[in-house]
Coordinates of C-alpha atoms in Angstrom, one line a residue:
M452 CA 98.0 187.1 90.2
S453 CA 100.7 189.3 91.7
S454 CA 103.2 188.0 94.2
Q455 CA 101.7 190.2 96.9
I456 CA 98.2 188.8 96.4
E457 CA 99.6 185.3 96.4
E458 CA 101.4 186.1 99.7
L459 CA 98.1 187.6 101.0
E460 CA 96.2 184.5 100.1
S461 CA 98.6 182.3 101.9
L462 CA 98.5 184.6 105.0
L463 CA 94.7 184.7 104.9
F464 CA 94.7 180.9 104.8
D465 CA 96.8 180.8 108.0
W466 CA 94.4 183.4 109.6
E467 CA 91.4 181.1 108.7
A468 CA 93.2 178.1 110.2
G469 CA 94.0 180.1 113.4
T470 CA 97.8 179.7 113.0
L471 CA 98.8 183.2 112.0
N472 CA 101.3 184.9 114.4
N473 CA 101.7 188.6 115.2
E474 CA 104.3 189.0 112.4
G475 CA 101.9 187.6 109.9
M476 CA 99.1 189.9 111.0
A477 CA 101.5 192.9 110.7
R478 CA 102.4 191.7 107.2
I479 CA 98.7 191.5 106.1
Q480 CA 98.2 195.1 107.5
E481 CA 101.2 196.3 105.5
I482 CA 100.0 194.6 102.2
L483 CA 96.5 196.0 102.6
S484 CA 97.7 199.5 103.3
Q485 CA 100.0 199.6 100.3
D486 CA 98.3 197.7 97.5
E487 CA 94.9 198.7 96.0
S488 CA 94.5 195.4 94.2
A489 CA 95.2 193.5 97.4
R490 CA 92.4 195.4 99.2
K491 CA 90.0 194.5 96.3
F492 CA 91.1 190.9 96.6
F493 CA 90.6 190.8 100.3
L494 CA 87.1 192.4 99.9
Q495 CA 86.2 189.9 97.3
Q496 CA 87.2 187.0 99.5
Q497 CA 85.2 188.4 102.5
I498 CA 82.1 189.0 100.4
M499 CA 82.3 185.4 99.0
S500 CA 82.7 183.9 102.5
A501 CA 79.8 186.0 103.9
A502 CA 77.5 185.2 101.0
L503 CA 78.2 181.5 101.4
K504 CA 77.5 181.7 105.1
L505 CA 74.3 183.5 104.5
E506 CA 73.2 181.0 101.8
G507 CA 73.9 178.1 104.2
D508 CA 72.1 179.8 107.1
A509 CA 69.1 180.5 104.9
G510 CA 68.9 176.8 104.0
L511 CA 69.6 177.6 100.3
I512 CA 72.5 175.2 99.8
R513 CA 72.0 173.6 96.5
P514 CA 71.8 169.8 96.2
A515 CA 74.9 167.8 95.3
V516 CA 75.7 167.2 91.7
E517 CA 77.6 164.5 90.0
D518 CA 81.4 164.7 89.6
S519 CA 82.1 163.1 86.3
T520 CA 85.9 163.6 86.4
N521 CA 86.3 159.8 86.5
D522 CA 84.5 158.0 83.6
N523 CA 84.1 154.8 85.6
V524 CA 83.0 156.0 89.0
Q525 CA 79.9 157.9 89.8
R526 CA 80.6 160.5 92.5
V527 CA 78.6 162.9 94.5
K528 CA 80.0 166.5 94.4
P529 CA 78.8 169.6 96.3
V530 CA 78.7 172.9 94.6
R531 CA 82.2 174.5 94.9
H532 CA 82.9 178.2 94.6
S533 CA 86.3 179.8 94.0
A534 CA 87.7 183.1 93.0
A535 CA 88.7 181.6 89.6
R536 CA 85.2 180.3 88.9
P537 CA 82.4 182.8 89.2
F538 CA 79.0 181.7 90.5
R539 CA 75.5 183.0 91.1
F540 CA 73.8 183.7 94.4
N541 CA 70.3 184.9 95.1
Y542 CA 70.3 188.6 94.7
W543 CA 69.3 189.3 98.3
I544 CA 72.1 187.2 99.6
V545 CA 74.7 189.1 97.5
A546 CA 73.2 192.5 98.5
T547 CA 73.1 191.5 102.2
A548 CA 76.7 190.3 102.0
M549 CA 77.8 193.5 100.2
L550 CA 76.2 195.7 102.9
L551 CA 77.7 193.7 105.7
I552 CA 81.2 193.6 104.2
C553 CA 81.3 197.3 103.2
A554 CA 80.1 198.3 106.7
L555 CA 82.6 196.1 108.5
I556 CA 85.6 195.8 106.2
G557 CA 87.5 198.8 107.7
R558 CA 86.7 197.5 111.2
I559 CA 87.9 193.9 110.3
V560 CA 91.2 195.2 108.9
Y561 CA 91.8 197.5 111.9
L562 CA 90.7 195.1 114.7
E563 CA 92.1 191.9 113.2
F564 CA 95.4 193.1 111.9
S565 CA 96.4 196.2 114.0
P566 CA 99.2 195.8 116.6
D567 CA 96.6 196.3 119.3
S568 CA 94.3 193.6 118.0
N569 CA 94.7 191.5 121.1
Q570 CA 92.7 194.1 123.1
R571 CA 89.3 193.8 121.5
V572 CA 86.2 195.8 122.4
S573 CA 83.1 193.7 122.6
V574 CA 80.1 195.2 120.8
T575 CA 76.6 194.1 121.7
A576 CA 74.0 194.7 119.0
D577 CA 70.6 196.0 119.8
S578 CA 68.4 192.9 120.1
N579 CA 65.7 194.8 118.2
S580 CA 68.0 195.2 115.2
Q581 CA 68.7 191.5 115.0
P582 CA 67.4 189.9 111.8
Q583 CA 64.4 187.6 112.5
R584 CA 65.1 183.9 111.7
E585 CA 62.5 181.3 111.4
E586 CA 62.5 178.7 114.2
A587 CA 63.9 175.3 113.1
T588 CA 61.3 172.7 112.4
S589 CA 61.0 169.0 111.7
R590 CA 58.2 166.8 110.4
G591 CA 56.6 163.7 111.9
V592 CA 54.0 162.2 114.1
A593 CA 56.0 159.2 115.5
I594 CA 59.6 158.0 115.9
I595 CA 61.3 154.7 115.1
T596 CA 63.0 153.7 118.3
R597 CA 64.1 150.1 117.6
L598 CA 64.8 148.0 114.5
M599 CA 65.8 144.4 114.6
D600 CA 66.5 142.3 111.5
V601 CA 64.3 144.5 109.4
T602 CA 64.0 144.0 105.6
W603 CA 62.2 146.9 104.1
D604 CA 59.4 146.3 101.6
D605 CA 59.9 147.2 97.9
G606 CA 59.3 150.9 97.4
Q607 CA 59.7 151.6 101.1
A608 CA 62.7 154.0 101.8
A609 CA 65.0 152.7 104.5
I610 CA 64.5 154.3 107.9
E611 CA 67.0 154.6 110.7
V612 CA 66.4 154.4 114.4
G613 CA 65.6 157.9 115.7
D614 CA 64.0 159.1 112.5
A615 CA 60.7 160.9 112.8
L616 CA 57.9 159.4 110.7
P617 CA 55.6 161.7 108.9
P618 CA 52.1 160.5 107.8
G619 CA 52.5 157.8 105.2
R620 CA 53.2 154.2 104.4
L621 CA 55.4 152.0 106.6
A622 CA 56.0 148.5 105.2
I623 CA 58.5 145.8 106.2
Q624 CA 59.0 142.3 104.7
S625 CA 60.5 140.8 107.9
G626 CA 61.9 141.7 111.3
F627 CA 60.6 143.9 114.1
A628 CA 60.1 147.6 114.3
Q629 CA 59.2 149.6 117.5
V630 CA 57.3 152.8 116.7
E631 CA 56.5 155.4 119.4
F632 CA 53.7 157.9 118.5
F633 CA 53.9 161.4 119.7
C634 CA 50.7 160.9 121.8
G635 CA 52.6 158.2 123.9
A636 CA 51.4 155.0 122.3
T637 CA 54.0 152.3 121.3
L638 CA 53.6 149.7 118.6
I639 CA 55.7 146.6 118.1
I640 CA 55.3 145.7 114.5
E641 CA 56.3 142.2 113.2
G642 CA 56.9 141.7 109.5
P643 CA 55.5 141.1 107.0
A644 CA 53.4 144.2 107.8
D645 CA 52.0 147.1 105.9
L646 CA 50.3 150.1 107.5
E647 CA 49.5 153.8 106.9
I648 CA 50.4 156.2 109.7
E649 CA 47.6 158.8 109.6
S650 CA 48.4 161.0 112.6
E651 CA 50.0 160.9 116.1
T652 CA 46.8 159.0 117.3
L653 CA 45.8 156.9 114.3
A654 CA 47.2 154.2 112.0
R655 CA 45.5 152.1 109.3
V656 CA 46.6 148.5 109.2
H657 CA 46.5 146.6 105.9
N658 CA 48.3 143.5 107.1
G659 CA 50.7 142.4 109.8
R660 CA 50.9 141.6 113.5
L661 CA 51.1 144.4 116.0
R662 CA 51.2 144.8 119.8
A663 CA 50.1 148.2 121.2
Q664 CA 51.0 149.5 124.6
V665 CA 48.9 152.6 125.4
P666 CA 49.4 154.3 128.8
P667 CA 46.7 156.6 130.2
A668 CA 48.2 159.7 128.7
A669 CA 47.7 158.2 125.2
R670 CA 44.1 156.9 125.7
G671 CA 42.1 157.2 122.5
F672 CA 44.9 155.9 120.2
S673 CA 43.3 153.9 117.4
L674 CA 44.0 151.4 114.7
E675 CA 41.8 151.0 111.7
V676 CA 41.2 147.9 109.6
D677 CA 39.0 148.4 106.6
D678 CA 35.7 149.8 108.2
M679 CA 36.6 148.6 111.7
K680 CA 38.3 150.8 114.3
V681 CA 40.0 149.6 117.4
V682 CA 40.0 152.4 120.0
D683 CA 42.2 152.0 123.0
L684 CA 40.8 153.0 126.4
G685 CA 44.2 152.7 128.3
T686 CA 45.4 149.2 127.7
E687 CA 47.7 146.8 126.0
F688 CA 46.3 144.8 123.1
G689 CA 47.3 142.8 120.0
L690 CA 46.1 143.1 116.4
S691 CA 46.8 140.6 113.6
V692 CA 45.5 141.3 110.1
S693 CA 45.7 138.9 107.2
E694 CA 43.6 137.6 104.3
E695 CA 41.8 135.4 106.8
G696 CA 40.5 138.4 108.8
A697 CA 41.4 140.4 111.8
D698 CA 42.2 139.1 115.3
V699 CA 42.0 141.5 118.3
Q700 CA 43.3 140.4 121.7
V701 CA 43.2 142.5 124.9
F702 CA 46.1 141.7 127.3
D703 CA 45.3 144.5 129.8
G704 CA 42.7 147.1 130.3
E705 CA 40.0 147.5 127.6
V706 CA 39.4 148.5 124.0
E707 CA 36.3 149.5 122.0
L708 CA 35.6 148.1 118.6
Q709 CA 33.6 150.4 116.3
E710 CA 32.0 149.3 113.1
N711 CA 29.0 150.7 111.2
N712 CA 28.0 152.9 114.1
Q713 CA 28.1 149.8 116.4
K714 CA 30.3 149.7 119.4
Q715 CA 31.6 146.6 121.3
L716 CA 33.7 146.6 124.4
L717 CA 36.6 144.0 125.0
T718 CA 38.3 143.7 128.3
A719 CA 41.5 142.0 129.5
G720 CA 41.5 138.3 128.6
Q721 CA 39.0 138.6 125.7
A722 CA 39.7 138.0 122.0
L723 CA 37.6 138.4 118.9
V724 CA 38.2 137.3 115.3
R725 CA 36.4 139.0 112.4
N726 CA 36.4 136.8 109.3
P727 CA 36.4 138.1 105.7
T728 CA 32.6 138.3 105.7
G729 CA 32.6 140.7 108.6
I730 CA 31.3 138.3 111.2
F731 CA 32.8 138.4 114.7
E732 CA 33.6 135.2 116.6
R733 CA 35.1 134.6 120.0
S734 CA 38.6 133.1 120.0
E735 CA 41.3 131.9 122.3
M736 CA 43.9 134.2 123.7
T737 CA 47.5 133.7 122.3
P738 CA 49.6 136.4 123.9
E739 CA 52.8 134.5 123.1
R740 CA 52.3 135.3 119.4
Y741 CA 52.7 139.0 120.1
L742 CA 56.1 140.2 121.1
D743 CA 56.1 142.8 123.8
I744 CA 58.6 145.5 124.6
A745 CA 60.5 143.5 127.2
A746 CA 60.8 140.5 125.0
L747 CA 62.0 142.6 122.1
E748 CA 64.6 144.3 124.4
S749 CA 65.9 140.8 125.5
R750 CA 66.3 139.8 121.8
A751 CA 68.0 143.1 121.0
Q752 CA 70.4 142.6 123.9
G753 CA 71.4 139.2 122.6
R754 CA 71.9 140.7 119.2
R755 CA 74.1 143.5 120.6
T756 CA 76.3 141.0 122.4
A757 CA 76.7 139.0 119.2
R758 CA 77.6 142.2 117.3
Y759 CA 80.2 143.1 120.0
E760 CA 81.8 139.7 119.8
Q761 CA 81.9 139.9 116.0
W762 CA 83.6 143.3 116.2
K763 CA 86.2 142.0 118.7
A764 CA 87.2 139.2 116.4
W765 CA 87.5 141.6 113.5
S766 CA 89.4 144.1 115.6
E767 CA 92.0 141.5 116.7
K768 CA 92.6 140.7 113.0
L769 CA 92.9 144.4 112.1
R770 CA 95.6 145.1 114.6
N771 CA 98.1 143.0 112.5
D772 CA 97.4 145.0 109.3
P773 CA 100.9 146.3 108.2
R774 CA 99.3 149.4 106.7
L775 CA 98.2 150.7 110.1
I776 CA 100.0 153.8 111.4
T777 CA 98.1 153.8 114.6
Y778 CA 94.9 152.2 116.0
F779 CA 93.0 152.9 119.1
A780 CA 90.3 150.3 119.8
F781 CA 89.1 151.9 123.1
D782 CA 88.6 148.4 124.6
Q783 CA 91.3 148.3 127.3
N784 CA 90.2 146.9 130.6
G785 CA 90.7 148.4 134.1
G786 CA 91.7 151.9 134.9
W787 CA 93.0 153.8 131.9
E788 CA 95.3 156.0 134.0
R789 CA 94.8 158.8 131.5
R790 CA 96.5 156.8 128.8
L791 CA 94.9 155.7 125.6
K792 CA 96.6 152.5 124.5
C793 CA 97.7 152.0 120.9
D794 CA 96.5 148.6 119.7
V795 CA 98.7 148.1 116.7
L796 CA 100.7 144.9 116.7
P797 CA 103.5 144.5 117.4
K798 CA 102.9 146.8 120.4
N799 CA 104.6 150.2 120.5
S800 CA 103.8 152.1 123.7
E801 CA 105.4 155.2 122.2
L802 CA 102.3 155.6 120.1
D803 CA 100.0 155.6 123.2
G804 CA 97.9 158.7 123.6
A805 CA 97.7 161.0 126.6
I806 CA 94.2 161.7 127.7
V807 CA 93.6 165.3 128.8
G808 CA 90.2 166.2 130.3
A809 CA 88.2 163.7 128.2
R810 CA 86.4 161.1 130.3
S811 CA 85.8 157.4 129.8
V812 CA 82.1 156.7 129.0
P813 CA 80.2 153.8 127.5
G814 CA 80.9 153.2 123.8
R815 CA 78.9 151.6 121.0
W816 CA 78.2 148.7 123.4
K817 CA 77.8 148.8 127.1
M818 CA 80.7 146.3 127.4
K819 CA 83.2 148.6 125.8
R820 CA 84.4 152.2 126.4
A821 CA 84.7 155.5 124.5
L822 CA 86.0 158.9 125.3
E823 CA 83.7 161.9 125.7
F824 CA 84.8 165.4 124.7
K825 CA 82.7 168.1 126.2
Q826 CA 84.9 170.9 127.7
P827 CA 87.0 173.2 125.4
G828 CA 90.2 171.7 126.8
D829 CA 89.3 168.0 126.4
R830 CA 91.7 166.2 124.0
V831 CA 94.0 163.2 123.5
R832 CA 97.6 164.1 122.6
V833 CA 99.6 161.8 120.3
Q834 CA 103.0 161.8 118.7
I835 CA 103.3 159.9 115.5
P836 CA 106.7 159.9 113.7
G837 CA 107.5 158.9 110.2
E838 CA 106.8 159.9 106.6
F839 CA 104.0 158.5 104.5
S840 CA 102.2 158.9 101.2
S841 CA 98.5 158.0 100.9
L842 CA 96.4 158.1 104.1
T843 CA 93.1 156.8 105.5
F844 CA 91.4 158.2 108.6
A845 CA 88.5 156.3 110.1
C846 CA 86.6 156.5 113.4
W847 CA 83.3 155.9 115.1
V848 CA 81.9 159.1 116.5
R849 CA 78.8 160.1 118.4
I850 CA 78.1 163.8 117.8
D851 CA 75.9 165.6 120.3
S852 CA 75.9 168.9 118.4
L853 CA 78.0 170.9 116.0
D854 CA 78.2 174.1 118.0
R855 CA 81.7 175.1 117.1
W856 CA 82.9 176.5 113.7
Y857 CA 85.4 173.6 113.5
N858 CA 84.7 170.3 115.3
S859 CA 88.0 168.4 115.5
L860 CA 88.4 164.7 114.7
F861 CA 92.2 164.7 114.2
L862 CA 94.3 167.8 113.8
T863 CA 98.1 168.1 113.6
D864 CA 99.6 170.8 115.9
N865 CA 101.3 173.2 113.5
Y866 CA 99.7 172.2 110.2
N867 CA 103.1 172.3 108.5
Q868 CA 103.9 171.0 105.0
G869 CA 102.6 167.5 104.5
E870 CA 100.4 167.5 107.6
P871 CA 96.7 166.7 107.5
H872 CA 93.6 168.2 109.2
W873 CA 90.4 166.2 109.6
Q874 CA 87.4 167.9 111.1
I875 CA 83.7 168.7 110.8
L876 CA 82.3 172.1 110.1
D877 CA 79.3 173.6 111.9
T878 CA 77.5 173.3 108.5
G879 CA 77.7 169.5 108.9
Q880 CA 80.4 169.0 106.2
I881 CA 83.5 166.7 106.6
Y882 CA 86.6 168.8 106.0
F883 CA 90.0 167.3 105.0
S884 CA 93.1 169.0 103.8
V885 CA 96.9 168.5 103.6
R886 CA 99.2 171.5 103.5
P887 CA 101.3 171.5 100.3
S888 CA 103.9 174.2 101.1
K889 CA 106.1 175.2 103.9
R890 CA 104.8 177.8 106.4
G891 CA 106.0 181.3 105.5
T892 CA 106.7 180.5 101.9
Q893 CA 104.8 181.3 98.8
G894 CA 103.1 178.3 97.2
A895 CA 99.9 176.7 96.3
P896 CA 97.1 176.9 99.0
D897 CA 95.9 173.6 100.4
R898 CA 93.0 171.7 98.8
K899 CA 90.1 171.9 101.3
V900 CA 87.9 169.0 100.3
L901 CA 84.4 169.5 101.8
S902 CA 81.7 166.9 101.7
P903 CA 78.0 167.9 101.2
P904 CA 76.3 168.6 104.6
F905 CA 75.4 165.2 106.1
W906 CA 74.3 166.4 109.6
K907 CA 70.7 166.6 110.7
P908 CA 69.3 166.9 114.2
S909 CA 68.0 163.3 114.2
L910 CA 71.6 162.1 114.1
S911 CA 72.4 163.6 117.4
G912 CA 73.5 160.9 119.9
K913 CA 73.8 158.2 117.2
W914 CA 77.0 156.4 116.4
L915 CA 78.3 157.2 112.9
H916 CA 81.3 155.8 111.0
L917 CA 83.3 158.5 109.3
A918 CA 86.3 157.8 107.0
T919 CA 88.4 159.9 104.6
T920 CA 91.0 158.5 102.2
Y921 CA 93.8 160.6 100.7
D922 CA 94.9 158.7 97.6
V923 CA 98.2 160.1 96.2
D924 CA 98.4 157.7 93.2
A925 CA 94.8 158.5 92.1
Q926 CA 95.1 162.2 93.2
R927 CA 91.8 162.0 95.0
T928 CA 90.3 162.6 98.4
T929 CA 87.1 160.6 99.3
H930 CA 84.8 161.0 102.3
Y931 CA 82.7 158.2 103.6
L932 CA 79.7 158.1 105.9
N933 CA 78.5 154.7 107.3
G934 CA 80.4 152.7 104.8
K935 CA 79.2 154.6 101.7
V936 CA 80.9 157.2 99.6
L937 CA 79.6 160.6 100.6
Y938 CA 81.8 162.7 98.3
S939 CA 85.0 162.4 96.2
E940 CA 87.2 165.0 94.6
S941 CA 90.3 165.1 92.5
I942 CA 93.4 166.9 93.6
P943 CA 95.3 169.2 91.1
D944 CA 99.0 168.6 90.6
S945 CA 99.9 171.9 92.2
Q946 CA 98.1 170.9 95.4
L947 CA 99.0 167.2 95.6
V948 CA 101.2 166.3 98.6
K949 CA 103.2 163.2 97.9
T950 CA 104.9 163.0 101.2
T951 CA 102.7 163.2 104.3
R952 CA 103.6 163.3 108.0
I953 CA 101.8 163.7 111.3
G954 CA 104.1 164.4 114.2
A955 CA 102.5 166.0 117.3
A956 CA 98.7 165.9 116.9
T957 CA 95.4 165.8 118.8
I958 CA 92.3 163.7 118.8
G959 CA 89.1 165.5 119.4
N960 CA 90.6 169.0 119.6
W961 CA 93.4 171.2 118.4
S962 CA 96.4 171.9 120.7
M963 CA 97.9 175.1 119.3
S964 CA 97.6 178.1 121.6
T965 CA 98.2 180.8 119.0
K966 CA 96.7 183.7 120.9
P967 CA 98.2 185.8 123.7
D968 CA 97.6 184.9 127.4
A969 CA 97.3 181.2 126.5
R970 CA 94.0 181.7 124.7
F971 CA 93.2 179.0 122.1
A972 CA 90.6 178.4 119.4
I973 CA 87.7 176.2 120.7
R974 CA 87.6 173.3 118.3
N975 CA 86.9 170.4 120.5
L976 CA 84.4 167.8 119.4
N977 CA 81.1 167.9 121.3
G978 CA 80.5 164.2 121.6
R979 CA 82.2 160.8 121.8
I980 CA 84.9 158.9 119.8
D981 CA 85.0 155.1 120.0
E982 CA 87.7 153.5 117.8
L983 CA 90.1 155.4 115.6
A984 CA 92.4 154.1 112.9
I985 CA 95.0 155.8 110.6
F986 CA 96.4 153.8 107.7
A987 CA 99.4 154.6 105.5
A988 CA 97.4 153.7 102.4
A989 CA 94.1 154.7 100.8
L990 CA 91.7 152.0 101.7
T991 CA 89.2 150.8 99.0
A992 CA 85.5 151.4 99.2
E993 CA 85.1 147.7 99.9
E994 CA 87.5 147.9 102.9
I995 CA 85.7 150.9 104.3
K996 CA 82.4 149.1 104.0
E997 CA 83.9 146.1 105.7
M998 CA 85.0 148.3 108.6
Y999 CA 81.5 149.7 109.0
D1000 CA 79.8 146.3 108.7
N1001 CA 81.9 144.8 111.4
G1002 CA 81.7 147.7 113.7
K1003 CA 78.1 148.9 113.6
P1004 CA 76.3 148.5 116.9

């Protein structure tokens, strides 16, 4: 690779990061106007970026594959593409990318790198010429809205709160699950229980104890047990199914029992037991055996309080960890006075953050706080002196949406040599890099380590624990999601940075106004951050899991 192309690659990297100044833009224009091979290189990079973007937008991102660079560790690796390693796209993606790039390449060069590039002309495409995209879809007939002490049955995939449930089996060995059907009916399921969700108005119960709350809008919701069907007529009832038979109890309203074309009406205060031979008998009401929504919420509140106290004890211990560079627990009492207190012990108020725009909101628990980042200017400014080697970044984050190209977690201001950037792409990938060379000099480009896409719409509004370790000794960057390894990648010698530093940086945004008239790239997080820690060491997988286990709400 010629020296001019190496220089062009470095300048394009600064352009992508949004840190390229006017002199750099002029230099790119000069190289492209003088060097045919540089123009071909630029065209190749743009085609690759456009094709990758089209592939992602089309939902054709290939599944992760195993990274076997370490014989002893099994790692998940997304498909990487680079100029040095050719790859294959679907032909239509390549063709589309070629047409787009060939049509726009001259305009990109002129508009982006000409001296008058700051005065752009907005072009609005004819809406009729826009490519038609399929509407986003999901799949399910009900939603899990609460789980408490649930142990999943063998063969049952673990389900998270907020997940949509498609038709199929739902089985728990113990604990409680609250399921809300799209029709409006709510089931409180106590394990052990095994049922088949048939539709948004029907479930088949094999065993277990359930309490159904069915408002008028959901009237007609039914539960089946063998050849018996319990049809709700706007009520609240309990159903217990075991080897001894089925017990139906009506707490409010009325239900209709259907069996062999026979119908029987049960009203509030009535209960029937059907024994294994199919004979119905009157039985006593035992509503205390069926947990209702209010009782489950009371238990859940007690559990949340216990979880919060557990986290507080663990957090107090963490503050004394000598490897901590900075730690924000977000649990300070009283008015914050636009200051985010650093909680590392011994205390050092010089590490406190300055809150700009972001507002204090409830955190993982109602009894503690978080910061919400919504407006483009929302941020927390920090100044962290010193030089380090390995690093670990960890935080609890609640993402509302990924509607920016780059969604900041923690970004250094200038991204100079040795400085890290930690953010999330709009594709749902965790992005981490450390700049290996000085700005304005020729050198190796940074190693952008991207996780596989982890984001899905059902995660919106949920608290997630994200962590990334930069291990200089092992020459490896590893991303974690909720205490588990999401992706790990080795760092080549030429791109390994042994001395890292932070300096002026921003939480939840990026503070460099690199454009004229104080314009700045919009990279603020759209969501909340609750607890953030930076370590001068690469934490082990066990330590990351411990952090997640002690902090999950």
